[in-house]
mmCIF file of C-alpha atoms and ligand atoms in Angstrom:
data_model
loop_
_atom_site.group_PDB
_atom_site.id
_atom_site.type_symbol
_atom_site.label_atom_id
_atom_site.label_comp_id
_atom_site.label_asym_id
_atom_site.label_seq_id
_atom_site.Cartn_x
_atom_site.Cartn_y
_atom_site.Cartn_z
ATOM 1 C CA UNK A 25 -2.175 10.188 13.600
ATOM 2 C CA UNK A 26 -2.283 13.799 15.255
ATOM 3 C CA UNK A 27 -4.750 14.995 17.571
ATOM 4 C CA UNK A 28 -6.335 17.569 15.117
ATOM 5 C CA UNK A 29 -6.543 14.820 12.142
ATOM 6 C CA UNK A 30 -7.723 12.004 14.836
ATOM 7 C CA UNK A 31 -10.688 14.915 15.437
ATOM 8 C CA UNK A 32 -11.214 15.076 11.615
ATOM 9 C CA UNK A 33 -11.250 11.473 11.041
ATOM 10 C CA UNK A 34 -13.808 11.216 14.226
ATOM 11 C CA UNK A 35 -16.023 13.978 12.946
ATOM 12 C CA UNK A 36 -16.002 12.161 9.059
ATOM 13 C CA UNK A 37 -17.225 8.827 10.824
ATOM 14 C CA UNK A 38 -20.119 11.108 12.752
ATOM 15 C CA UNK A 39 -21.472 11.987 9.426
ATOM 16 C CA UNK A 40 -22.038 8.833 8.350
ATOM 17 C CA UNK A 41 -24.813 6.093 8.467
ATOM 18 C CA UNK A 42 -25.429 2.833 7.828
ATOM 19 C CA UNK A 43 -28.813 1.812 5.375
ATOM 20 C CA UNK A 44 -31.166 1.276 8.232
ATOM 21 C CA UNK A 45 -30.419 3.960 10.368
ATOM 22 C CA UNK A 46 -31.181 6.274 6.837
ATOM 23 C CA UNK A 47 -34.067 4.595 6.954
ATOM 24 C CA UNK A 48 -35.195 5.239 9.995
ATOM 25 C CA UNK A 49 -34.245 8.991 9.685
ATOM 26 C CA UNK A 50 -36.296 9.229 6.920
ATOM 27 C CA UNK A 51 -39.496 7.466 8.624
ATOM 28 C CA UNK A 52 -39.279 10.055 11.384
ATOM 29 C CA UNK A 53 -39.788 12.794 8.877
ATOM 30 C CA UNK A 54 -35.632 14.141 8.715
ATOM 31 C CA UNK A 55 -33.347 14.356 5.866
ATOM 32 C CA UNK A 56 -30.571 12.209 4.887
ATOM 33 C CA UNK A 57 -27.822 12.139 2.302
ATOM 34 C CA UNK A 58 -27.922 9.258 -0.380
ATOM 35 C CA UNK A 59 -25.788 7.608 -2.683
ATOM 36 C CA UNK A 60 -27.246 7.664 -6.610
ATOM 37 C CA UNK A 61 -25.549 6.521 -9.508
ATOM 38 C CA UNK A 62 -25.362 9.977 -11.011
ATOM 39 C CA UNK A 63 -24.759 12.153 -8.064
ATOM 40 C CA UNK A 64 -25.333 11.802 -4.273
ATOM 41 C CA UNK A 65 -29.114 13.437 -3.224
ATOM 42 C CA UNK A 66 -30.661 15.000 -0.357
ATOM 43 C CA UNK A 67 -33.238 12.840 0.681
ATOM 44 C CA UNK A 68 -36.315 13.678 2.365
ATOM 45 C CA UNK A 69 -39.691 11.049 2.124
ATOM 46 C CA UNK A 70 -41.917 12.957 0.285
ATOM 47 C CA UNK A 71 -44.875 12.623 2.880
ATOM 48 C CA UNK A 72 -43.014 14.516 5.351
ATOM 49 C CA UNK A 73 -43.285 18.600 4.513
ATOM 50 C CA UNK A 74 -40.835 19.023 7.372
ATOM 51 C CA UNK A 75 -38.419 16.904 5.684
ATOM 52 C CA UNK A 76 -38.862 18.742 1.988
ATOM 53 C CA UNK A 77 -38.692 22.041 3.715
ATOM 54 C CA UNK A 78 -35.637 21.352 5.445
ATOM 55 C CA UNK A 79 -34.277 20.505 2.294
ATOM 56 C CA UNK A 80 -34.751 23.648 0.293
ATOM 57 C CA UNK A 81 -33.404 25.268 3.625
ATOM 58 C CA UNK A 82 -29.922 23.672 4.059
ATOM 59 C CA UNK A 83 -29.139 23.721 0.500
ATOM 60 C CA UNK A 84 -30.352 27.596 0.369
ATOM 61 C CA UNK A 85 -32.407 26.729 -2.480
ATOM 62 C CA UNK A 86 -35.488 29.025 -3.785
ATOM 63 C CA UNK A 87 -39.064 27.434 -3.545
ATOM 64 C CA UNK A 88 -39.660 27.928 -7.750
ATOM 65 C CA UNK A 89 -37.334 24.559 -8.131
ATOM 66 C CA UNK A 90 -38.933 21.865 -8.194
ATOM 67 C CA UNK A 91 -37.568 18.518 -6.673
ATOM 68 C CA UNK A 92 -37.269 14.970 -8.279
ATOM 69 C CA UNK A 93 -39.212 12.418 -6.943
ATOM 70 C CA UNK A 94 -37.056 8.755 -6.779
ATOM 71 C CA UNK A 95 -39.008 5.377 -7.320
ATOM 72 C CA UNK A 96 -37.346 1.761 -6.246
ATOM 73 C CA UNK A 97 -40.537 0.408 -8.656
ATOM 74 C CA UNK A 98 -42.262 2.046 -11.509
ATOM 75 C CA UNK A 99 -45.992 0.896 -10.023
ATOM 76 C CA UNK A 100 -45.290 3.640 -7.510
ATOM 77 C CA UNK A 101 -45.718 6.322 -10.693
ATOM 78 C CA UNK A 102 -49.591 5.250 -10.244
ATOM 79 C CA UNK A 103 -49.201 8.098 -7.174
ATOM 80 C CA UNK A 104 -47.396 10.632 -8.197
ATOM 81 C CA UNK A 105 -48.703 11.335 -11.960
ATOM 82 C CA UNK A 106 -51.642 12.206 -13.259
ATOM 83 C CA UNK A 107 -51.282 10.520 -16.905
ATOM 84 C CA UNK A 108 -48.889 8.357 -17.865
ATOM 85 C CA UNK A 109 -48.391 8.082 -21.908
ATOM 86 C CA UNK A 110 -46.995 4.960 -23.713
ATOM 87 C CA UNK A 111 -43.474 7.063 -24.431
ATOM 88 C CA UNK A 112 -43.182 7.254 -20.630
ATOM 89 C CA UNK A 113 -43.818 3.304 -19.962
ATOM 90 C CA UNK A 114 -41.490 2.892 -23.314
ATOM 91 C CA UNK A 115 -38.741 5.103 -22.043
ATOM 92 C CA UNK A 116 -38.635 3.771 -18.285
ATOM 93 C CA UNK A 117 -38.818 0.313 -19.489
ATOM 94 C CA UNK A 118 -35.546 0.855 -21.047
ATOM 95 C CA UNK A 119 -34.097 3.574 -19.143
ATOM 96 C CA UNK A 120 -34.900 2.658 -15.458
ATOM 97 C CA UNK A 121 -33.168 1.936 -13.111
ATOM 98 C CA UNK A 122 -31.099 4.440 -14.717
ATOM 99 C CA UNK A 123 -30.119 8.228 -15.423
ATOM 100 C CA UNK A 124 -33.446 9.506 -16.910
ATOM 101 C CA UNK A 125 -35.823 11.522 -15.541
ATOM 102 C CA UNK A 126 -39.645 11.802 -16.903
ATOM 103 C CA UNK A 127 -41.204 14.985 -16.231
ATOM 104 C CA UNK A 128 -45.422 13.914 -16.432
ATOM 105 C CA UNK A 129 -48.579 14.946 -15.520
ATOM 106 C CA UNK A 130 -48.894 15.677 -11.880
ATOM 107 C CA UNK A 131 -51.263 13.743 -9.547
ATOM 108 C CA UNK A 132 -52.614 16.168 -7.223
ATOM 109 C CA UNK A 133 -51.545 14.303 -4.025
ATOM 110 C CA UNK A 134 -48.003 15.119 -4.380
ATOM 111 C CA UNK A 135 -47.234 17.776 -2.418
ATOM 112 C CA UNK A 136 -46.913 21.076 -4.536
ATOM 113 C CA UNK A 137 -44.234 21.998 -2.452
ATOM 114 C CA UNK A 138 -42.014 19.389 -4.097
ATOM 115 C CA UNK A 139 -43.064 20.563 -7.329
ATOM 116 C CA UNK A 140 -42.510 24.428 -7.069
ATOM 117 C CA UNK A 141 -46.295 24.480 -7.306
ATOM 118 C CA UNK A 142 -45.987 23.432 -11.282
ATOM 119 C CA UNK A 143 -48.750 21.076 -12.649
ATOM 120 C CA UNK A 144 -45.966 18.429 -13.460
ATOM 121 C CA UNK A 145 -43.305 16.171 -11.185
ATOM 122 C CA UNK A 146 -40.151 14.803 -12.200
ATOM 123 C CA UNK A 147 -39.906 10.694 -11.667
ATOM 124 C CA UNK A 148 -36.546 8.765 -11.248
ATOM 125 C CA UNK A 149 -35.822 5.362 -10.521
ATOM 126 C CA UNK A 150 -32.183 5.205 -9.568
ATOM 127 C CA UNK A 151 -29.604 2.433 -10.558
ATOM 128 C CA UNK A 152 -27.815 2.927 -6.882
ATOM 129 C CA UNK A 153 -28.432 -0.869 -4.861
ATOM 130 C CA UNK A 154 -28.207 1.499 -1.515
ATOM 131 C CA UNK A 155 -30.582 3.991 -2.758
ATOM 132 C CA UNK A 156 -32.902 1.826 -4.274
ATOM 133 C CA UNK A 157 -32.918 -0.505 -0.733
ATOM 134 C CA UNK A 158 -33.486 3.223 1.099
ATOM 135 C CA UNK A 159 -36.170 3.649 -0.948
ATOM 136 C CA UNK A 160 -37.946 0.152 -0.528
ATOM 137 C CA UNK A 161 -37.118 0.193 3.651
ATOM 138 C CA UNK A 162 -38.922 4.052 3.661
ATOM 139 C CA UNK A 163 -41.737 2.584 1.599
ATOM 140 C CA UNK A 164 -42.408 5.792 0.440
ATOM 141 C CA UNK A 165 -40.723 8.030 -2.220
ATOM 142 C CA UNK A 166 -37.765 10.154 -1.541
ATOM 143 C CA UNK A 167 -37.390 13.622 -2.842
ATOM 144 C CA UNK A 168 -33.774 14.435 -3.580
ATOM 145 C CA UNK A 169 -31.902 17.695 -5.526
ATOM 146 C CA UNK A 170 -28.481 17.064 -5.848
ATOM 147 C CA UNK A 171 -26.977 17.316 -2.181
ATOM 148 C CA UNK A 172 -24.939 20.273 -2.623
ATOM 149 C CA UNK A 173 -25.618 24.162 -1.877
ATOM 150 C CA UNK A 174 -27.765 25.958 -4.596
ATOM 151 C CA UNK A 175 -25.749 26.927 -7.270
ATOM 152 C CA UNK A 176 -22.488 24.723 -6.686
ATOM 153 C CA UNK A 177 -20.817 21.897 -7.979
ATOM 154 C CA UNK A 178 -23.069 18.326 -7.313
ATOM 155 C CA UNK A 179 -21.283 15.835 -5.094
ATOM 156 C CA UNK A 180 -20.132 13.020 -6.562
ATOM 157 C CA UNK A 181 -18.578 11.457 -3.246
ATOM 158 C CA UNK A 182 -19.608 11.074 0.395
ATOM 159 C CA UNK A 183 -16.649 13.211 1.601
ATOM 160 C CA UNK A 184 -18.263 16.095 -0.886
ATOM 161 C CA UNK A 185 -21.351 15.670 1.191
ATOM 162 C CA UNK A 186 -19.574 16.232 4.360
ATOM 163 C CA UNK A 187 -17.428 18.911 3.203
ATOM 164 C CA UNK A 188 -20.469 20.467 1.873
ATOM 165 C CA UNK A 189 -22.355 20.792 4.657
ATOM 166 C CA UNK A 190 -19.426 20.789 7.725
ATOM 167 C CA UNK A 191 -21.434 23.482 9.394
ATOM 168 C CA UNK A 192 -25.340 21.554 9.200
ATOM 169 C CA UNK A 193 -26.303 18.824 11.308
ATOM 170 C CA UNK A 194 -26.549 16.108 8.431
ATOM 171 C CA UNK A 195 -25.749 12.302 7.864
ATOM 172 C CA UNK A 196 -24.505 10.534 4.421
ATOM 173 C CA UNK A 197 -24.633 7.480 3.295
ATOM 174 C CA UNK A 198 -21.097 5.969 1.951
ATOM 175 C CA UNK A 199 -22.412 4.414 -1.471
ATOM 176 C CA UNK A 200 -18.359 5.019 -2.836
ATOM 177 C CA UNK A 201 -17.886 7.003 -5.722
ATOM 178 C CA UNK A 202 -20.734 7.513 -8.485
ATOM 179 C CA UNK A 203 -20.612 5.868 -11.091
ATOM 180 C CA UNK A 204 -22.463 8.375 -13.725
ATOM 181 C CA UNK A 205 -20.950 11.185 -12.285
ATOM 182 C CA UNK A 206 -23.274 13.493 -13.500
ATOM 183 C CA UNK A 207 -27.046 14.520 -13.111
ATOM 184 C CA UNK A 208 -29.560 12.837 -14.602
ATOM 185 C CA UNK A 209 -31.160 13.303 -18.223
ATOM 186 C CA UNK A 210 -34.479 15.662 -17.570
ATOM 187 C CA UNK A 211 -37.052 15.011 -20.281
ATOM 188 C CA UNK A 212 -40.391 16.080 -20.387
ATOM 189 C CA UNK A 213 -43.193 14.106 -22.883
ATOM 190 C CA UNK A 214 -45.670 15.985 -24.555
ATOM 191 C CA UNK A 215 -48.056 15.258 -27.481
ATOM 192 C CA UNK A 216 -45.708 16.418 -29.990
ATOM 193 C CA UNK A 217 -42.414 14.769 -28.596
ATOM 194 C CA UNK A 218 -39.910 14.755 -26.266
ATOM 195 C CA UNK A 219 -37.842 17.613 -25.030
ATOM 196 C CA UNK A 220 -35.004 17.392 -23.230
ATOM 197 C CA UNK A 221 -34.683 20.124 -20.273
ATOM 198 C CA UNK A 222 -31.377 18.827 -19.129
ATOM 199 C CA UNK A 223 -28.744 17.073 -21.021
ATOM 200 C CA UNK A 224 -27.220 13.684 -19.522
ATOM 201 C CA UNK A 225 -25.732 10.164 -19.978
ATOM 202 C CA UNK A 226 -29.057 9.074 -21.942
ATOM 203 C CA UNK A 227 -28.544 10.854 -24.665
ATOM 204 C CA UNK A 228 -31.027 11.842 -27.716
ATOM 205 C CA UNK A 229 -29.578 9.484 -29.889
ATOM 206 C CA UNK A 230 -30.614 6.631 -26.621
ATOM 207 C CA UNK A 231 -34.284 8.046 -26.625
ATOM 208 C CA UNK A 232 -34.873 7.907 -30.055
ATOM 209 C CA UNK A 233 -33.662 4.953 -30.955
ATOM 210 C CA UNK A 234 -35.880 3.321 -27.182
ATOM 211 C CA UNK A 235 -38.853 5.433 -29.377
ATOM 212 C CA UNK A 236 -38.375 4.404 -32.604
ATOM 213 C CA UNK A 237 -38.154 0.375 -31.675
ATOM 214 C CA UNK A 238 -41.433 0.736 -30.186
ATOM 215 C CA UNK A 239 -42.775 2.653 -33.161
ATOM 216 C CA UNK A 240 -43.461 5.081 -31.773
ATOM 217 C CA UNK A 241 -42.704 8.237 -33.855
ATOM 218 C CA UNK A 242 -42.031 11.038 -31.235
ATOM 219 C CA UNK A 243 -39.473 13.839 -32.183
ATOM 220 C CA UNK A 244 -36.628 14.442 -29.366
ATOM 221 C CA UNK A 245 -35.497 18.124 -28.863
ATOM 222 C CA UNK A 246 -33.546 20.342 -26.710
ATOM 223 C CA UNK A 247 -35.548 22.498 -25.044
ATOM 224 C CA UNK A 248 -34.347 25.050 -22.616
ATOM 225 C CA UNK A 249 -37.560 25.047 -20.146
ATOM 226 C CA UNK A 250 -38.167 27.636 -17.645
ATOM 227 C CA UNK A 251 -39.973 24.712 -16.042
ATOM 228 C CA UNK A 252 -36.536 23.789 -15.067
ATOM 229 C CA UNK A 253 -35.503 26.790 -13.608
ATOM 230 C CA UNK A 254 -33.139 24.246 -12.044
ATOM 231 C CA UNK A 255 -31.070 24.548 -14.990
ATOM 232 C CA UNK A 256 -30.211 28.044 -15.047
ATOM 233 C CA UNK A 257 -26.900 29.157 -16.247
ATOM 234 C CA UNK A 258 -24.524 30.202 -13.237
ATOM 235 C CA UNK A 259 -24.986 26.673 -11.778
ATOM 236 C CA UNK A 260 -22.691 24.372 -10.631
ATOM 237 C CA UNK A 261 -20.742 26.759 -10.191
ATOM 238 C CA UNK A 262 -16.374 25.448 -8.444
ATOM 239 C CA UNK A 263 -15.017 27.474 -5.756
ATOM 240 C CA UNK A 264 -12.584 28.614 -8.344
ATOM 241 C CA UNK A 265 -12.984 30.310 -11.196
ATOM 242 C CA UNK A 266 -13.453 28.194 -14.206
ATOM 243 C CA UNK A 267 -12.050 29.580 -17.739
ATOM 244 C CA UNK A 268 -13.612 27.470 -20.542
ATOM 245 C CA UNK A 269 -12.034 27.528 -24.195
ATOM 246 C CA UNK A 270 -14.778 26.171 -26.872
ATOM 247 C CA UNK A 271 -13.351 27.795 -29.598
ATOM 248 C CA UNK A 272 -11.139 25.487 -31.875
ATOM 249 C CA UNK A 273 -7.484 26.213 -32.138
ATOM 250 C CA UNK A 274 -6.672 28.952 -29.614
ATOM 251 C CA UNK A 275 -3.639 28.426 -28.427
ATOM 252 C CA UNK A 276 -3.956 29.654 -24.212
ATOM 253 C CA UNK A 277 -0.889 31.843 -24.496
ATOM 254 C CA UNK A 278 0.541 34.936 -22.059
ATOM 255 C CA UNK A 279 -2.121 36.735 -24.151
ATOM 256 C CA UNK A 280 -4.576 35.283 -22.715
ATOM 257 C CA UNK A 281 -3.383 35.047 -19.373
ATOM 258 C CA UNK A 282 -3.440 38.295 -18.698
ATOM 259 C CA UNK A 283 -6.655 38.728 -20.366
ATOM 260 C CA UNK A 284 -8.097 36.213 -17.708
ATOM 261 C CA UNK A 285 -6.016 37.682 -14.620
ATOM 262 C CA UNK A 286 -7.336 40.758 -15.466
ATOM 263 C CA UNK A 287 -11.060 40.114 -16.136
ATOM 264 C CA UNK A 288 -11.494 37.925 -12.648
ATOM 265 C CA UNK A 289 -8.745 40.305 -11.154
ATOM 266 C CA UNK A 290 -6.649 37.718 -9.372
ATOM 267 C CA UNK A 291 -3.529 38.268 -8.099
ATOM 268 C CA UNK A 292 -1.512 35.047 -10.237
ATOM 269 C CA UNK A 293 -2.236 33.409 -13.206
ATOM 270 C CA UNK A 294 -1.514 30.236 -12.069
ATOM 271 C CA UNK A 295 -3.884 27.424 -13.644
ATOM 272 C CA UNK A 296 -5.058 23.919 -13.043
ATOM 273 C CA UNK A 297 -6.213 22.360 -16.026
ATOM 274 C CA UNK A 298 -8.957 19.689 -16.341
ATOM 275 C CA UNK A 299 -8.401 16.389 -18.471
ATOM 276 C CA UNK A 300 -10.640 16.604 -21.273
ATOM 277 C CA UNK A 301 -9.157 14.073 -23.619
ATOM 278 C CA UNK A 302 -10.357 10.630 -22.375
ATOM 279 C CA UNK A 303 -13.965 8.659 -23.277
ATOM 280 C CA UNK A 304 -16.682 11.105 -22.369
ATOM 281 C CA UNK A 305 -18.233 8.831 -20.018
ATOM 282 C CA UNK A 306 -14.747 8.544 -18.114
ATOM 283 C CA UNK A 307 -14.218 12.479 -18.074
ATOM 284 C CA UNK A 308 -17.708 12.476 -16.637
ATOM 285 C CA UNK A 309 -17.077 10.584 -13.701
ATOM 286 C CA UNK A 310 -14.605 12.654 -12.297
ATOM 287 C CA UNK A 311 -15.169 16.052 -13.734
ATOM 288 C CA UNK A 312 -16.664 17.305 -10.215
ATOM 289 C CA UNK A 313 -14.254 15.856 -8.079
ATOM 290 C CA UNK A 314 -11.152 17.920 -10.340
ATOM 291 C CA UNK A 315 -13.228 20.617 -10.295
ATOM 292 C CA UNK A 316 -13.606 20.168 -6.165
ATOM 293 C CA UNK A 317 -9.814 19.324 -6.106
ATOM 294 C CA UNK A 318 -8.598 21.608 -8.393
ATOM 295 C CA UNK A 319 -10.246 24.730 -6.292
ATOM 296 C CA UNK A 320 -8.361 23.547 -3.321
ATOM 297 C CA UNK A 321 -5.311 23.585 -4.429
ATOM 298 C CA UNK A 322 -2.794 27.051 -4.933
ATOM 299 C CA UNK A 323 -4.019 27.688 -8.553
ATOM 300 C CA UNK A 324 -5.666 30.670 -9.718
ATOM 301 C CA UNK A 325 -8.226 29.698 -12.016
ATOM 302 C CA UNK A 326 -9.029 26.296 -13.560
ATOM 303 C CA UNK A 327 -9.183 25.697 -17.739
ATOM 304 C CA UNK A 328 -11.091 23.887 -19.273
ATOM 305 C CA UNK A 329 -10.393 23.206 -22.879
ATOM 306 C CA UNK A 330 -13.541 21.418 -24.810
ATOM 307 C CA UNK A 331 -11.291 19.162 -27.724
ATOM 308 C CA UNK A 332 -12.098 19.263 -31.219
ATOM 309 C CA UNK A 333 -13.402 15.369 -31.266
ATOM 310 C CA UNK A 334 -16.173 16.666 -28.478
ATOM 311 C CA UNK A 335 -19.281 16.803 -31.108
ATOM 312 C CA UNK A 336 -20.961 13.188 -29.632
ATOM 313 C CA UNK A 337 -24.325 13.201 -27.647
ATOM 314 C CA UNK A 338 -22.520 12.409 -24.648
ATOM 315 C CA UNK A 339 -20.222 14.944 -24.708
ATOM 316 C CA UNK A 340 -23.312 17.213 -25.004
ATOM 317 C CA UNK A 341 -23.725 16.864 -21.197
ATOM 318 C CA UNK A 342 -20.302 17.180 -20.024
ATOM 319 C CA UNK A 343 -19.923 20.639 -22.442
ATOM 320 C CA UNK A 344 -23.515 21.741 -20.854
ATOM 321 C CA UNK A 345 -22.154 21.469 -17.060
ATOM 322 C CA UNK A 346 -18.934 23.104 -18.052
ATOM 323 C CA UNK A 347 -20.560 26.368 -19.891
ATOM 324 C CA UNK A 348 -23.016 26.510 -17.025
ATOM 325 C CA UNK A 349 -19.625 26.435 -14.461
ATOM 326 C CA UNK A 350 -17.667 28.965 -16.352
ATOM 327 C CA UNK A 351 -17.224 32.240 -15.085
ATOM 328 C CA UNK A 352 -15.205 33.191 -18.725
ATOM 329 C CA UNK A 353 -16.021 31.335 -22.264
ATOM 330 C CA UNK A 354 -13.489 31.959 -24.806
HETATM 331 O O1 LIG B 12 -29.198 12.770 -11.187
HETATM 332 C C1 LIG B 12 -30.020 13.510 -10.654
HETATM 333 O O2 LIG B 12 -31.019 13.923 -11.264
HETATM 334 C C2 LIG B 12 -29.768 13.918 -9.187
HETATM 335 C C3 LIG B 12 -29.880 12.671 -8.318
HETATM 336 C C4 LIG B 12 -29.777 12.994 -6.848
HETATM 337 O O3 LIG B 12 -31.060 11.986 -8.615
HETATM 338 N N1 LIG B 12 -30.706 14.915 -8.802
HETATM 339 C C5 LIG B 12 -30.643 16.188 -9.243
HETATM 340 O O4 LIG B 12 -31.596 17.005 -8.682
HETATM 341 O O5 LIG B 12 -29.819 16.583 -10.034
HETATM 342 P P1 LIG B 12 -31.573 18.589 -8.820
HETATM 343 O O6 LIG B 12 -32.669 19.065 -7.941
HETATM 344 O O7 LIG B 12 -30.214 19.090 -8.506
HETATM 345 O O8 LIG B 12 -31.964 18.853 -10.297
HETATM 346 C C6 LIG B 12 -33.278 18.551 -10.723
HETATM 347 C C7 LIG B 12 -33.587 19.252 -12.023
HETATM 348 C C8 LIG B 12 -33.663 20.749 -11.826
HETATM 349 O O9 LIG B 12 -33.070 21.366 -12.968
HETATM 350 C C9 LIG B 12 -35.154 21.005 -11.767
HETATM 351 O O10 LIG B 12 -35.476 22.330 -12.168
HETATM 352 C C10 LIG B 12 -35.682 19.937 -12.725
HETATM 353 O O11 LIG B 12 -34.868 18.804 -12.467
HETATM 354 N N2 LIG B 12 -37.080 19.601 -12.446
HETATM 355 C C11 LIG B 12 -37.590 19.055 -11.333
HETATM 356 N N3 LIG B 12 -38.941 18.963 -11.420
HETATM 357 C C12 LIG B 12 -39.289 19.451 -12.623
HETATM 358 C C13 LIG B 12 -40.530 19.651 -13.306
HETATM 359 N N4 LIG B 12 -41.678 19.327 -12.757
HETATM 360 N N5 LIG B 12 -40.497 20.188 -14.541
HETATM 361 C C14 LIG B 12 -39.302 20.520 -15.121
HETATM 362 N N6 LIG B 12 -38.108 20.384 -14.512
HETATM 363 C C15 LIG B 12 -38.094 19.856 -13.283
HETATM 364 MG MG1 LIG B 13 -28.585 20.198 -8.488
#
């Protein structure tokens, strides 16, 4: 091994911590990069306001977006909401530890700080063994965005972490490669039914069917929420540009090419394109990493074309993240 790799290699190892020594991080109030099943999270215990504000600070994000709050046991939702309806208990009894996050009522001890100042929090219980024994050693609640600089692509690796943040004093976690792959489902329960803020792994089809077993005869909806400013378009954004085709049956010809050369004015038209074709939940668990790969390499752009058979629930999610990562749609 060379000196300068030997360095690398030496630097990788710096970043990275064992369970208890996250632990202990988090009990003295720092932050602390976990694995999840969906993607890896900035931790910070949500007693500690030094901790949360460090957070929005090293991943440059803006106050107005609120954090999720992670559970290792759904008695600690007693804390942190204010009501908690039968859909919720119904829905986390099935969902948890899993991909779904409940948006409820907030209890007024949670820090608003966490919650962009909103009169709701967002609850997870993840399905990650490392983060749930975090969570259990901390004894307290861990607030945790995605662990990746506002606006980019989540991590869905510990060396994504690192890369991530090279230049900020932070540990990870090693939890290998998530299994999800992407964020979680965001719902949010009101009297009238369920909306979904954020598209996921649980899909409608999931919730309704957890609802309907249970008779209880909520609607589910997409709902774009400016509650979730989270979700904005122009997230997730790869370091290179991302050129999506949704329309069926164009044929990416010289045409277009030049069309896309000339619209992101680059100096090739050289293109890396992403794997669409296989099981949604497989293309999910590696999109981020291509999309990390892929901008690393000499290509120009990146293409994504959506195929025809994507019209499933779970597909929903992957064609959500993509639109939102384009810097073209065709
Ligand atoms: O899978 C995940 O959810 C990952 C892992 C680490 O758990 N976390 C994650 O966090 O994706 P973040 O901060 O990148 O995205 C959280 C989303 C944002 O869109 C945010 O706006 C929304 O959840 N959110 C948080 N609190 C909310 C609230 N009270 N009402 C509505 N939306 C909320
Ligand atoms: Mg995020």
């Amino acid at each position: 091994m060379d000196r300068g790799m030997e360095f690398a290699v030496t630097r990788i190892n710096q970043r990275c911590c064992n369970i208890n020594e996250a632990i202990e991080i988090l009990k003295e109030g720092n932050i602390v990069a976990i694995p999840t099943e969906t993607v890896y999270g900035l931790a910070g215990a949500i007693s500690s306001e030094t901790a949360i504000t460090r957070i929005f600070a090293i991943k440059n994000r803006p106050f107005f977006d609120p954090l999720i709050v992670h559970i290792a046991d759904i008695g600690a939702c007693r804390n942190l909401c204010a009501e908690w309806p039968k859909a919720a208990e119904v829905l986390a009894n099935v969902f948890w530890p899993g991909p779904l996050t409940i948006v409820l009522k907030r209890n007024p001890a949670v820090n608003p700080l966490i919650t962009a100042g909103l009169d709701s929090v967002a609850i997870r219980m993840p399905r990650h063994q490392v983060a749930l024994d975090i969570i259990r050693g901390v004894g307290i609640p861990l607030a945790a965005p995605s662990a990746n600089k506002f606006g980019r692509t989540s991590p869905s690796c510990a060396q994504h972490v690192i890369d991530e943040f090279w230049d900020d004093d932070l540990r990870v976690v090693d939890g290998g490669a998530c299994e999800v792959g992407l964020e979680s489902t965001v719902i949010g329960i009101g009297n009238f039914g369920v909306e979904i803020y954020r598209p996921g792994m649980i899909t409608k089809e999931m919730i309704e069917h957890a609802l309907n077993e249970k008779g209880i005869s909520l609607g589910v909806k997409y709902q774009q929420s400016s509650a979730s400013p989270g979700h904005l378009s122009s997230h997730y954004k790869p370091k290179k540009p991302l050129v999506l085709v949704t329309t069926k049956d164009i044929n990416f010809n010289e045409y277009y090419l030049e069309e896309v050369k000339k619209t992101l004015n680059l100096s090739g038209s050289k293109y890396a394109e992403l794997d669409l074709n296989k099981m949604p939940t497989i293309v999910a668990r590696t999109l981020y990493a291509s999309l990390r790969d892929y901008s690393e390499s000499d290509c120009d752009f990146i293409l994504g074309v959506i195929p025809s058979h994507y019209n499933t629930a779970a597909s929903d999610a992957i064609v959500d993240r993509l639109r939102r990562a384009a810097s073209i749609i065709i």
